[in-house]
Amino acid sequence: MTPIPLVDLAVQHRQVADEVAAGWAEVLATTAFVGGPAVSAFEAEFAAYVGAKHCIGVGNGTDALELALRAAGVGAGDECVLPANTFIATAEAVVRAGARPVLVDCDEDTGLLDVDAISGVLTDRTAAILPVHLYGQPAPVERILPLARAIGAVVVEDAAQAQGARRHGAGAGTLGDLAGTSFYPGKNLGAYGDGGAVLTGDAELAEQVRLLSAHGSPRKYEHEIVGFNSRLDTLQAVVLSAKLKRLEGWNEARRAAAARYDDLLAGLPQVTTPVVLPGNEPVWHLYVVRVPDRDRVLAHLRDHGIGAGVHYPTPVHRTEAFAWLGYAEGDFPVAEKVGGELLSLPLYAEITPEQQERVVGTLAEALR
Ligand SMILES: *Cc1c(COP(=O)(O)O)cnc(C)c1O
């Protein structure tokens, strides 16, 4: 039996291979490896696609979040609110900006941060709230903005998993003050290496991000502030432009595949299928179900060639890296409970109905 991977990057590459090869040949011929027209073109295309005024390409998604926070003036002594159940990078970006992560629990049905828990952790040091558009569906940012506005904090969206997702018609990445996104290869819009971008509607914040990302330098050898080197590679911009043209179609195919899983799994009462928040148009970066006895089920799937995964097994406060935050087991009971039940099923634009039937058939076997 051919294995079914969690994501299939090879099948996606075949669709853009010629275009990427031609674009790369041009970059190689001109030896313009950093910056140049390919990067500005992609930034403009991605901004237009998402509906953001400004897009600044950076080195990766973690840098994008850090630079977004720094551009907004977040730093030492500040606190930033984020969900306990996210990829570790959200918390890392806060620490790297010099601030302290303050965690909140998540909603059991959607996995999105629990907005009702936010007011309880706000202090006079809260400088930012970072909703994570987990698994590809936007968090209800419109409920978070008024909380942030009331205390002068900014909302920085972690849109790494949500390229093309919409909430009430607006693109993920345009819902808050700034957003960071990632073009890590496995993301819905993935480069052939690392990449990321900051999105914002505010020209001054955009300018600040650009300065920070390029040695604090508006013009060569003029340095206004101490910055970083975090730029989107020109070769990656070529890949991303080629893929962006197809992203809407790929996201549509992911939605169809997610709907097919919903149907196939309706016959398995032990499996809790994902819940979409009303108003959301998700892009299914991951299709995450909850099952009893998860580790045994996961092992069974893997033994049978199904590339299932867990996103994420350990909430931020239970990782070794963030033990110093001083949280205890039981502090975020929902994140801890679902962490033991989550199971990501293989999902990508090109997955076939037959492959999905095999995934669900094997899952049913494991649950028997
Ligand atoms: C991938 C990801 C990031 C970080 O992106 P990198 O490009 O790997 O640095 C941040 N947050 C979330 C939720 C992610 O999934």
GROMACS .gro file of C-alpha atoms and ligand atoms in nm:
model
  383
    1MET     CA    1   0.000   0.000   0.000
    2THR     CA    2   0.139   0.343  -0.091
    3PRO     CA    3   0.172   0.558   0.219
    4ILE     CA    4  -0.052   0.864   0.250
    5PRO     CA    5   0.155   1.155   0.381
    6LEU     CA    6   0.025   1.428   0.610
    7VAL     CA    7   0.109   1.678   0.337
    8ASP     CA    8   0.232   1.605  -0.015
    9LEU     CA    9   0.470   1.877  -0.130
   10ALA     CA   10   0.593   1.681  -0.432
   11VAL     CA   11   0.255   1.674  -0.603
   12GLN     CA   12   0.224   2.050  -0.549
   13HIS     CA   13   0.571   2.115  -0.685
   14ARG     CA   14   0.489   1.945  -1.013
   15GLN     CA   15   0.223   2.208  -1.081
   16VAL     CA   16   0.464   2.501  -1.051
   17ALA     CA   17   0.794   2.336  -1.147
   18ASP     CA   18   0.828   2.497  -1.491
   19GLU     CA   19   0.732   2.842  -1.373
   20VAL     CA   20   0.972   2.822  -1.078
   21ALA     CA   21   1.255   2.698  -1.300
   22ALA     CA   22   1.204   2.986  -1.544
   23GLY     CA   23   1.183   3.242  -1.265
   24TRP     CA   24   1.488   3.106  -1.089
   25ALA     CA   25   1.686   3.106  -1.415
   26GLU     CA   26   1.613   3.477  -1.447
   27VAL     CA   27   1.725   3.550  -1.089
   28LEU     CA   28   2.042   3.345  -1.140
   29ALA     CA   29   2.115   3.525  -1.466
   30THR     CA   30   2.083   3.868  -1.303
   31THR     CA   31   2.246   3.754  -0.973
   32ALA     CA   32   1.997   3.972  -0.785
   33PHE     CA   33   1.970   3.737  -0.487
   34VAL     CA   34   1.845   3.975  -0.219
   35GLY     CA   35   1.552   4.207  -0.281
   36GLY     CA   36   1.479   4.315  -0.636
   37PRO     CA   37   1.161   4.312  -0.844
   38ALA     CA   38   1.060   3.954  -0.761
   39VAL     CA   39   1.032   4.036  -0.391
   40SER     CA   40   0.839   4.361  -0.437
   41ALA     CA   41   0.613   4.191  -0.690
   42PHE     CA   42   0.528   3.912  -0.448
   43GLU     CA   43   0.473   4.156  -0.161
   44ALA     CA   44   0.227   4.353  -0.374
   45GLU     CA   45   0.051   4.037  -0.497
   46PHE     CA   46   0.016   3.889  -0.150
   47ALA     CA   47  -0.106   4.218  -0.001
   48ALA     CA   48  -0.369   4.242  -0.274
   49TYR     CA   49  -0.473   3.879  -0.229
   50VAL     CA   50  -0.521   3.911   0.146
   51GLY     CA   51  -0.665   4.261   0.124
   52ALA     CA   52  -0.388   4.423   0.333
   53LYS     CA   53  -0.246   4.766   0.250
   54HIS     CA   54   0.115   4.668   0.325
   55CYS     CA   55   0.313   4.345   0.308
   56ILE     CA   56   0.677   4.318   0.410
   57GLY     CA   57   0.855   3.994   0.328
   58VAL     CA   58   1.082   3.866   0.606
   59GLY     CA   59   1.296   3.562   0.682
   60ASN     CA   60   1.034   3.340   0.847
   61GLY     CA   61   0.709   3.346   1.041
   62THR     CA   62   0.867   3.374   1.384
   63ASP     CA   63   1.062   3.681   1.273
   64ALA     CA   64   0.742   3.823   1.124
   65LEU     CA   65   0.568   3.807   1.463
   66GLU     CA   66   0.870   3.943   1.649
   67LEU     CA   67   0.916   4.233   1.407
   68ALA     CA   68   0.543   4.311   1.415
   69LEU     CA   69   0.558   4.332   1.795
   70ARG     CA   70   0.875   4.541   1.792
   71ALA     CA   71   0.736   4.777   1.528
   72ALA     CA   72   0.437   4.835   1.755
   73GLY     CA   73   0.675   4.927   2.035
   74VAL     CA   74   0.632   4.610   2.238
   75GLY     CA   75   0.940   4.529   2.444
   76ALA     CA   76   1.093   4.481   2.786
   77GLY     CA   77   0.849   4.495   3.076
   78ASP     CA   78   0.547   4.434   2.852
   79GLU     CA   79   0.308   4.140   2.858
   80CYS     CA   80   0.153   3.975   2.553
   81VAL     CA   81  -0.156   3.756   2.568
   82LEU     CA   82  -0.164   3.442   2.353
   83PRO     CA   83  -0.331   3.101   2.359
   84ALA     CA   84  -0.167   2.813   2.547
   85ASN     CA   85  -0.236   2.582   2.251
   86THR     CA   86  -0.030   2.715   1.965
   87PHE     CA   87   0.289   2.635   1.781
   88ILE     CA   88   0.573   2.739   2.008
   89ALA     CA   89   0.679   3.022   1.772
   90THR     CA   90   0.399   3.253   1.891
   91ALA     CA   91   0.544   3.248   2.242
   92GLU     CA   92   0.904   3.261   2.118
   93ALA     CA   93   0.836   3.577   1.919
   94VAL     CA   94   0.705   3.748   2.233
   95VAL     CA   95   1.013   3.652   2.433
   96ARG     CA   96   1.246   3.756   2.153
   97ALA     CA   97   1.078   4.096   2.140
   98GLY     CA   98   1.168   4.125   2.510
   99ALA     CA   99   0.816   4.080   2.649
  100ARG     CA  100   0.651   3.813   2.863
  101PRO     CA  101   0.393   3.566   2.730
  102VAL     CA  102   0.068   3.554   2.927
  103LEU     CA  103  -0.140   3.255   2.831
  104VAL     CA  104  -0.513   3.195   2.802
  105ASP     CA  105  -0.700   2.871   2.749
  106CYS     CA  106  -0.881   2.773   2.430
  107ASP     CA  107  -1.234   2.695   2.324
  108GLU     CA  108  -1.287   2.319   2.327
  109ASP     CA  109  -1.490   2.308   2.004
  110THR     CA  110  -1.281   2.527   1.773
  111GLY     CA  111  -0.940   2.520   1.945
  112LEU     CA  112  -0.927   2.900   1.902
  113LEU     CA  113  -0.827   3.113   2.199
  114ASP     CA  114  -1.097   3.163   2.460
  115VAL     CA  115  -1.188   3.531   2.420
  116ASP     CA  116  -1.383   3.530   2.748
  117ALA     CA  117  -1.061   3.446   2.934
  118ILE     CA  118  -0.872   3.750   2.804
  119SER     CA  119  -1.012   4.024   3.032
  120GLY     CA  120  -0.905   3.823   3.336
  121VAL     CA  121  -0.536   3.838   3.243
  122LEU     CA  122  -0.508   4.198   3.120
  123THR     CA  123  -0.285   4.424   3.331
  124ASP     CA  124  -0.141   4.772   3.292
  125ARG     CA  125   0.157   4.603   3.130
  126THR     CA  126  -0.041   4.426   2.857
  127ALA     CA  127   0.093   4.563   2.529
  128ALA     CA  128  -0.036   4.311   2.275
  129ILE     CA  129  -0.287   4.033   2.221
  130LEU     CA  130  -0.194   3.763   1.970
  131PRO     CA  131  -0.490   3.560   1.842
  132VAL     CA  132  -0.374   3.254   1.650
  133HIS     CA  133  -0.578   3.150   1.346
  134LEU     CA  134  -0.523   2.789   1.441
  135TYR     CA  135  -0.551   2.515   1.176
  136GLY     CA  136  -0.657   2.775   0.919
  137GLN     CA  137  -0.965   2.936   1.068
  138PRO     CA  138  -0.961   3.295   1.191
  139ALA     CA  139  -1.002   3.372   1.559
  140PRO     CA  140  -1.288   3.616   1.635
  141VAL     CA  141  -1.060   3.920   1.626
  142GLU     CA  142  -1.357   4.161   1.623
  143ARG     CA  143  -1.425   4.056   1.984
  144ILE     CA  144  -1.061   4.102   2.083
  145LEU     CA  145  -1.003   4.446   1.929
  146PRO     CA  146  -1.228   4.634   2.174
  147LEU     CA  147  -1.047   4.469   2.468
  148ALA     CA  148  -0.713   4.578   2.325
  149ARG     CA  149  -0.832   4.928   2.234
  150ALA     CA  150  -0.960   4.987   2.587
  151ILE     CA  151  -0.608   4.946   2.729
  152GLY     CA  152  -0.403   5.081   2.439
  153ALA     CA  153  -0.270   4.738   2.337
  154VAL     CA  154  -0.222   4.620   1.979
  155VAL     CA  155  -0.365   4.308   1.819
  156VAL     CA  156  -0.104   4.105   1.628
  157GLU     CA  157  -0.259   3.813   1.441
  158ASP     CA  158  -0.063   3.492   1.408
  159ALA     CA  159  -0.181   3.417   1.055
  160ALA     CA  160   0.083   3.153   0.981
  161GLN     CA  161  -0.179   2.883   0.923
  162ALA     CA  162  -0.442   3.093   0.752
  163GLN     CA  163  -0.330   3.224   0.411
  164GLY     CA  164  -0.650   3.294   0.224
  165ALA     CA  165  -0.887   3.238   0.517
  166ARG     CA  166  -1.160   3.496   0.569
  167ARG     CA  167  -1.373   3.612   0.857
  168HIS     CA  168  -1.697   3.791   0.767
  169GLY     CA  169  -1.540   3.837   0.424
  170ALA     CA  170  -1.216   3.998   0.546
  171GLY     CA  171  -0.881   3.826   0.496
  172ALA     CA  172  -0.697   3.671   0.789
  173GLY     CA  173  -0.407   3.907   0.843
  174THR     CA  174  -0.621   4.219   0.799
  175LEU     CA  175  -0.835   4.174   1.110
  176GLY     CA  176  -0.600   4.324   1.369
  177ASP     CA  177  -0.334   4.597   1.371
  178LEU     CA  178  -0.057   4.380   1.231
  179ALA     CA  179  -0.016   4.016   1.137
  180GLY     CA  180   0.270   3.775   1.095
  181THR     CA  181   0.252   3.490   0.851
  182SER     CA  182   0.486   3.205   0.760
  183PHE     CA  183   0.577   3.051   0.426
  184TYR     CA  184   0.737   2.744   0.581
  185PRO     CA  185   0.713   2.471   0.311
  186GLY     CA  186   0.419   2.289   0.472
  187LYS     CA  187   0.199   2.599   0.511
  188ASN     CA  188  -0.090   2.657   0.269
  189LEU     CA  189   0.137   2.897   0.080
  190GLY     CA  190   0.478   2.740   0.123
  191ALA     CA  191   0.821   2.840  -0.003
  192TYR     CA  192   1.113   2.606  -0.081
  193GLY     CA  193   1.279   2.697   0.246
  194ASP     CA  194   1.194   2.953   0.512
  195GLY     CA  195   0.999   3.269   0.451
  196GLY     CA  196   0.746   3.495   0.617
  197ALA     CA  197   0.569   3.827   0.596
  198VAL     CA  198   0.423   4.103   0.808
  199LEU     CA  199   0.090   4.251   0.703
  200THR     CA  200  -0.056   4.576   0.824
  201GLY     CA  201  -0.292   4.852   0.720
  202ASP     CA  202  -0.079   5.118   0.886
  203ALA     CA  203   0.189   5.290   0.674
  204GLU     CA  204   0.403   5.392   0.971
  205LEU     CA  205   0.406   5.044   1.121
  206ALA     CA  206   0.490   4.903   0.778
  207GLU     CA  207   0.782   5.144   0.747
  208GLN     CA  208   0.905   5.045   1.094
  209VAL     CA  209   0.888   4.673   1.009
  210ARG     CA  210   1.083   4.736   0.691
  211LEU     CA  211   1.352   4.927   0.879
  212LEU     CA  212   1.378   4.657   1.146
  213SER     CA  213   1.401   4.379   0.889
  214ALA     CA  214   1.685   4.539   0.692
  215HIS     CA  215   1.951   4.664   0.932
  216GLY     CA  216   1.750   4.970   1.031
  217SER     CA  217   1.842   5.108   0.695
  218PRO     CA  218   1.606   5.308   0.470
  219ARG     CA  219   1.886   5.361   0.217
  220LYS     CA  220   2.214   5.178   0.178
  221TYR     CA  221   2.456   5.260   0.461
  222GLU     CA  222   2.215   5.492   0.639
  223HIS     CA  223   2.112   5.331   0.968
  224GLU     CA  224   1.836   5.498   1.168
  225ILE     CA  225   1.783   5.225   1.426
  226VAL     CA  226   1.951   4.901   1.529
  227GLY     CA  227   1.774   4.644   1.315
  228PHE     CA  228   1.799   4.284   1.209
  229ASN     CA  229   1.864   4.094   0.892
  230SER     CA  230   1.537   3.920   0.815
  231ARG     CA  231   1.441   3.938   0.450
  232LEU     CA  232   1.239   3.724   0.214
  233ASP     CA  233   1.482   3.555  -0.027
  234THR     CA  234   1.440   3.649  -0.391
  235LEU     CA  235   1.438   3.282  -0.495
  236GLN     CA  236   1.160   3.217  -0.243
  237ALA     CA  237   0.958   3.513  -0.372
  238VAL     CA  238   0.961   3.352  -0.719
  239VAL     CA  239   0.820   3.028  -0.575
  240LEU     CA  240   0.559   3.213  -0.371
  241SER     CA  241   0.437   3.420  -0.669
  242ALA     CA  242   0.396   3.104  -0.875
  243LYS     CA  243   0.205   2.931  -0.594
  244LEU     CA  244  -0.006   3.233  -0.501
  245LYS     CA  245  -0.180   3.219  -0.841
  246ARG     CA  246  -0.301   2.872  -0.749
  247LEU     CA  247  -0.368   2.923  -0.380
  248GLU     CA  248  -0.737   3.004  -0.410
  249GLY     CA  249  -0.794   2.682  -0.605
  250TRP     CA  250  -0.586   2.479  -0.362
  251ASN     CA  251  -0.773   2.623  -0.063
  252GLU     CA  252  -1.102   2.542  -0.237
  253ALA     CA  253  -0.984   2.183  -0.287
  254ARG     CA  254  -0.889   2.167   0.083
  255ARG     CA  255  -1.241   2.281   0.174
  256ALA     CA  256  -1.388   2.007  -0.043
  257ALA     CA  257  -1.157   1.750   0.118
  258ALA     CA  258  -1.253   1.872   0.466
  259ALA     CA  259  -1.622   1.840   0.379
  260ARG     CA  260  -1.555   1.487   0.253
  261TYR     CA  261  -1.388   1.395   0.583
  262ASP     CA  262  -1.687   1.541   0.770
  263ASP     CA  263  -1.917   1.309   0.573
  264LEU     CA  264  -1.697   1.003   0.602
  265LEU     CA  265  -1.647   1.054   0.976
  266ALA     CA  266  -2.017   1.105   1.048
  267GLY     CA  267  -2.038   0.728   1.088
  268LEU     CA  268  -1.777   0.720   1.365
  269PRO     CA  269  -1.934   0.856   1.683
  270GLN     CA  270  -1.606   0.830   1.880
  271VAL     CA  271  -1.450   1.089   1.650
  272THR     CA  272  -1.514   1.458   1.721
  273THR     CA  273  -1.484   1.649   1.394
  274PRO     CA  274  -1.368   2.012   1.367
  275VAL     CA  275  -1.613   2.294   1.437
  276VAL     CA  276  -1.608   2.606   1.220
  277LEU     CA  277  -1.692   2.933   1.392
  278PRO     CA  278  -1.989   3.109   1.222
  279GLY     CA  279  -1.862   3.381   0.988
  280ASN     CA  280  -1.543   3.193   0.904
  281GLU     CA  281  -1.419   3.071   0.570
  282PRO     CA  282  -1.137   2.841   0.681
  283VAL     CA  283  -0.852   2.717   0.462
  284TRP     CA  284  -0.793   2.390   0.649
  285HIS     CA  285  -0.422   2.416   0.703
  286LEU     CA  286  -0.488   2.111   0.917
  287TYR     CA  287  -0.792   1.887   0.959
  288VAL     CA  288  -0.783   1.809   1.330
  289VAL     CA  289  -1.021   1.562   1.495
  290ARG     CA  290  -1.033   1.445   1.855
  291VAL     CA  291  -1.028   1.075   1.942
  292PRO     CA  292  -1.013   0.865   2.257
  293ASP     CA  293  -0.691   0.675   2.321
  294ARG     CA  294  -0.512   0.902   2.075
  295ASP     CA  295  -0.159   0.764   2.101
  296ARG     CA  296  -0.273   0.409   2.024
  297VAL     CA  297  -0.487   0.532   1.734
  298LEU     CA  298  -0.199   0.740   1.598
  299ALA     CA  299   0.038   0.443   1.616
  300HIS     CA  300  -0.215   0.225   1.432
  301LEU     CA  301  -0.252   0.483   1.155
  302ARG     CA  302   0.123   0.521   1.117
  303ASP     CA  303   0.173   0.144   1.115
  304HIS     CA  304  -0.067   0.136   0.822
  305GLY     CA  305   0.106   0.406   0.620
  306ILE     CA  306  -0.117   0.697   0.718
  307GLY     CA  307   0.086   1.007   0.796
  308ALA     CA  308  -0.130   1.141   1.077
  309GLY     CA  309   0.012   1.397   1.320
  310VAL     CA  310  -0.054   1.586   1.643
  311HIS     CA  311  -0.077   1.966   1.650
  312TYR     CA  312   0.027   2.018   1.922
  313PRO     CA  313   0.085   1.754   2.188
  314THR     CA  314   0.216   1.993   2.456
  315PRO     CA  315   0.063   2.331   2.540
  316VAL     CA  316   0.317   2.614   2.574
  317HIS     CA  317   0.311   2.617   2.956
  318ARG     CA  318   0.391   2.243   2.975
  319THR     CA  319   0.702   2.269   2.755
  320GLU     CA  320   1.043   2.271   2.916
  321ALA     CA  321   1.130   2.592   2.732
  322PHE     CA  322   0.850   2.786   2.899
  323ALA     CA  323   0.851   2.627   3.245
  324TRP     CA  324   0.996   2.956   3.376
  325LEU     CA  325   0.660   3.123   3.315
  326GLY     CA  326   0.560   2.946   3.635
  327TYR     CA  327   0.230   2.797   3.523
  328ALA     CA  328   0.118   2.465   3.669
  329GLU     CA  329  -0.053   2.160   3.530
  330GLY     CA  330  -0.425   2.231   3.535
  331ASP     CA  331  -0.389   2.603   3.467
  332PHE     CA  332  -0.531   2.565   3.115
  333PRO     CA  333  -0.750   2.257   3.148
  334VAL     CA  334  -0.905   2.265   2.802
  335ALA     CA  335  -0.571   2.299   2.620
  336GLU     CA  336  -0.429   2.021   2.836
  337LYS     CA  337  -0.727   1.790   2.783
  338VAL     CA  338  -0.753   1.833   2.406
  339GLY     CA  339  -0.373   1.806   2.375
  340GLY     CA  340  -0.415   1.437   2.456
  341GLU     CA  341  -0.698   1.385   2.204
  342LEU     CA  342  -0.593   1.580   1.895
  343LEU     CA  343  -0.523   1.396   1.573
  344SER     CA  344  -0.442   1.567   1.241
  345LEU     CA  345  -0.550   1.364   0.938
  346PRO     CA  346  -0.370   1.391   0.602
  347LEU     CA  347  -0.508   1.687   0.410
  348TYR     CA  348  -0.376   1.867   0.104
  349ALA     CA  349  -0.532   2.006  -0.211
  350GLU     CA  350  -0.459   1.698  -0.418
  351ILE     CA  351  -0.571   1.428  -0.173
  352THR     CA  352  -0.811   1.192  -0.350
  353PRO     CA  353  -1.146   1.061  -0.222
  354GLU     CA  354  -0.996   0.710  -0.229
  355GLN     CA  355  -0.708   0.820  -0.007
  356GLN     CA  356  -0.951   0.984   0.234
  357GLU     CA  357  -1.164   0.670   0.245
  358ARG     CA  358  -0.854   0.469   0.329
  359VAL     CA  359  -0.763   0.714   0.607
  360VAL     CA  360  -1.110   0.690   0.759
  361GLY     CA  361  -1.125   0.312   0.710
  362THR     CA  362  -0.795   0.271   0.895
  363LEU     CA  363  -0.912   0.510   1.166
  364ALA     CA  364  -1.232   0.304   1.207
  365GLU     CA  365  -1.020  -0.011   1.243
  366ALA     CA  366  -0.808   0.155   1.510
  367LEU     CA  367  -1.118   0.253   1.706
  368ARG     CA  368  -1.281  -0.088   1.687
  369LIG     C1  369   0.452   2.794   1.131
  369LIG     C2  370   0.401   2.877   1.242
  369LIG     C3  371   0.473   2.986   1.293
  369LIG     C4  372   0.617   3.019   1.261
  369LIG     O1  373   0.660   3.011   1.138
  369LIG     P1  374   0.812   2.981   1.097
  369LIG     O2  375   0.813   3.029   0.957
  369LIG     O3  376   0.836   2.836   1.112
  369LIG     O4  377   0.901   3.063   1.185
  369LIG     C5  378   0.413   3.065   1.389
  369LIG     N1  379   0.290   3.037   1.436
  369LIG     C6  380   0.219   2.933   1.392
  369LIG     C7  381   0.083   2.910   1.448
  369LIG     C8  382   0.272   2.848   1.294
  369LIG     O5  383   0.200   2.744   1.252
   0.00000   0.00000   0.00000
